[in-house]
Amino acid sequence: MTDVLAVDAVGVTKTFGAVRAVDDISVRVKAGEVYGVLGPNGAGKTTFLRMLFGLIRPDSGTIEVFGRTWDEAGVGVLDGVAGFIESPKFYPYLTGRQNLEGLALLDGGVRPGLLDEVLDLVEMTERADQKVGGYSYGMRQRLGVAASLLREPRLLVLDEPANGLDPAGIRDMRALVKRLAASGLTVLLSSHHMDEVEEICDNVTIMRRGSVAFHGSIADLRAMAPDPGHRMVTSDDDRAVALAARHPAVSVVRDPDPDGRPALAVTGPQRQVSGYVASIVQADVELLELTPTQTPLEALFFMLTDDETEMEGAR
Ligand SMILES: Nc1ncnc2c1ncn2[C@@H]1O[C@H](COP(=O)(O)OP(=O)(O)O)[C@@H](O)[C@H]1O
Ligand SMILES: [Mg+2]
């Protein structure tokens, strides 16, 4: 029983006219994990999640949720599944609590105490008696999670839960997903931020124009990641470039800022970059700035999902 997959989607395809929004993708989510579907805008993430919720039907392929398919079980597939697509909708002139009470009624009632529990879990207890109309976007998203939790799901599906949030909102949402995961809930979320998926997911499917560009664990992904890049500013770039000759694993090239300020782009394995930087400091070149340009996983994400590179190659 425990090895029944939360989600087992096989060969799922959906086209809208000429657009293949989802093209033969397979996604297996194990019970208890946090699974990320990552991809740039238009990759097909929402379309995939909408099929999971039965809002639209796949043209081909099958989607099993906890071992049940839409064809066999109809809406019964959604027993134990909750979440929201894009953003949750509430009545703005009612309070957060009233909105949840209304939803609980529509669902045939919830067990006593659950409403307060979920408000607490999403850290909305203090704001629960204020009108939703006055909530920030992040608070609405968290209330959306609370509304989903009222159904006491085994699988929570969140479509870009951190999209449009400010940095504090993003931090709170990530912390919330981690708390939910720690409680044993299976979470399937979509995102277009590699750092979010890296921070909170166990396994990931990276989508690119409807297809799977990568499938696997975050650890596998890290192993594939290119060397990190840095932007470096020194007091003597000529010497800094010359010193790079003794560090063959490190690439150092001139890469001025858009406004013409001189800078160097330094790429290489982290240890070797550290050794190189130590050597220029020992040679009395002053290090004025050293900043990472992209995390290796971000660089990998852009490599895997960048449309332009491939289209240029194809021309
Ligand atoms: N109802 C629809 N009708 C026509 N095209 C759609 C529809 N829904 C999505 N698409 C198209 O499918 C592709 C994938 O969209 P979507 O699943 O929303 O991507 P994502 O959520 O990853 O940003 C896009 O090219 C989008 O324009
Ligand atoms: Mg989307």
GROMACS .gro file of N, CA and C and ligand atoms in nm, residues 45-46 86 159-160 190, ligand 2:
model
   19
   45LYS      N    1   0.332   2.371  -1.743
   45LYS     CA    2   0.313   2.329  -1.604
   45LYS      C    3   0.166   2.335  -1.562
   46THR      N    4   0.103   2.450  -1.586
   46THR     CA    5  -0.037   2.466  -1.544
   46THR      C    6  -0.126   2.367  -1.620
   86GLU      N    7  -0.300   2.833  -1.042
   86GLU     CA    8  -0.272   2.976  -1.053
   86GLU      C    9  -0.298   3.046  -0.919
  159ASP      N   10   0.015   2.539  -0.776
  159ASP     CA   11   0.066   2.590  -0.903
  159ASP      C   12   0.137   2.724  -0.879
  160GLU      N   13   0.266   2.723  -0.888
  160GLU     CA   14   0.349   2.842  -0.866
  160GLU      C   15   0.306   2.919  -0.741
  190SER      N   16   0.448   2.355  -0.882
  190SER     CA   17   0.518   2.401  -1.001
  190SER      C   18   0.588   2.532  -0.967
  317MG      MG   19   0.137   2.835  -1.521
   0.00000   0.00000   0.00000
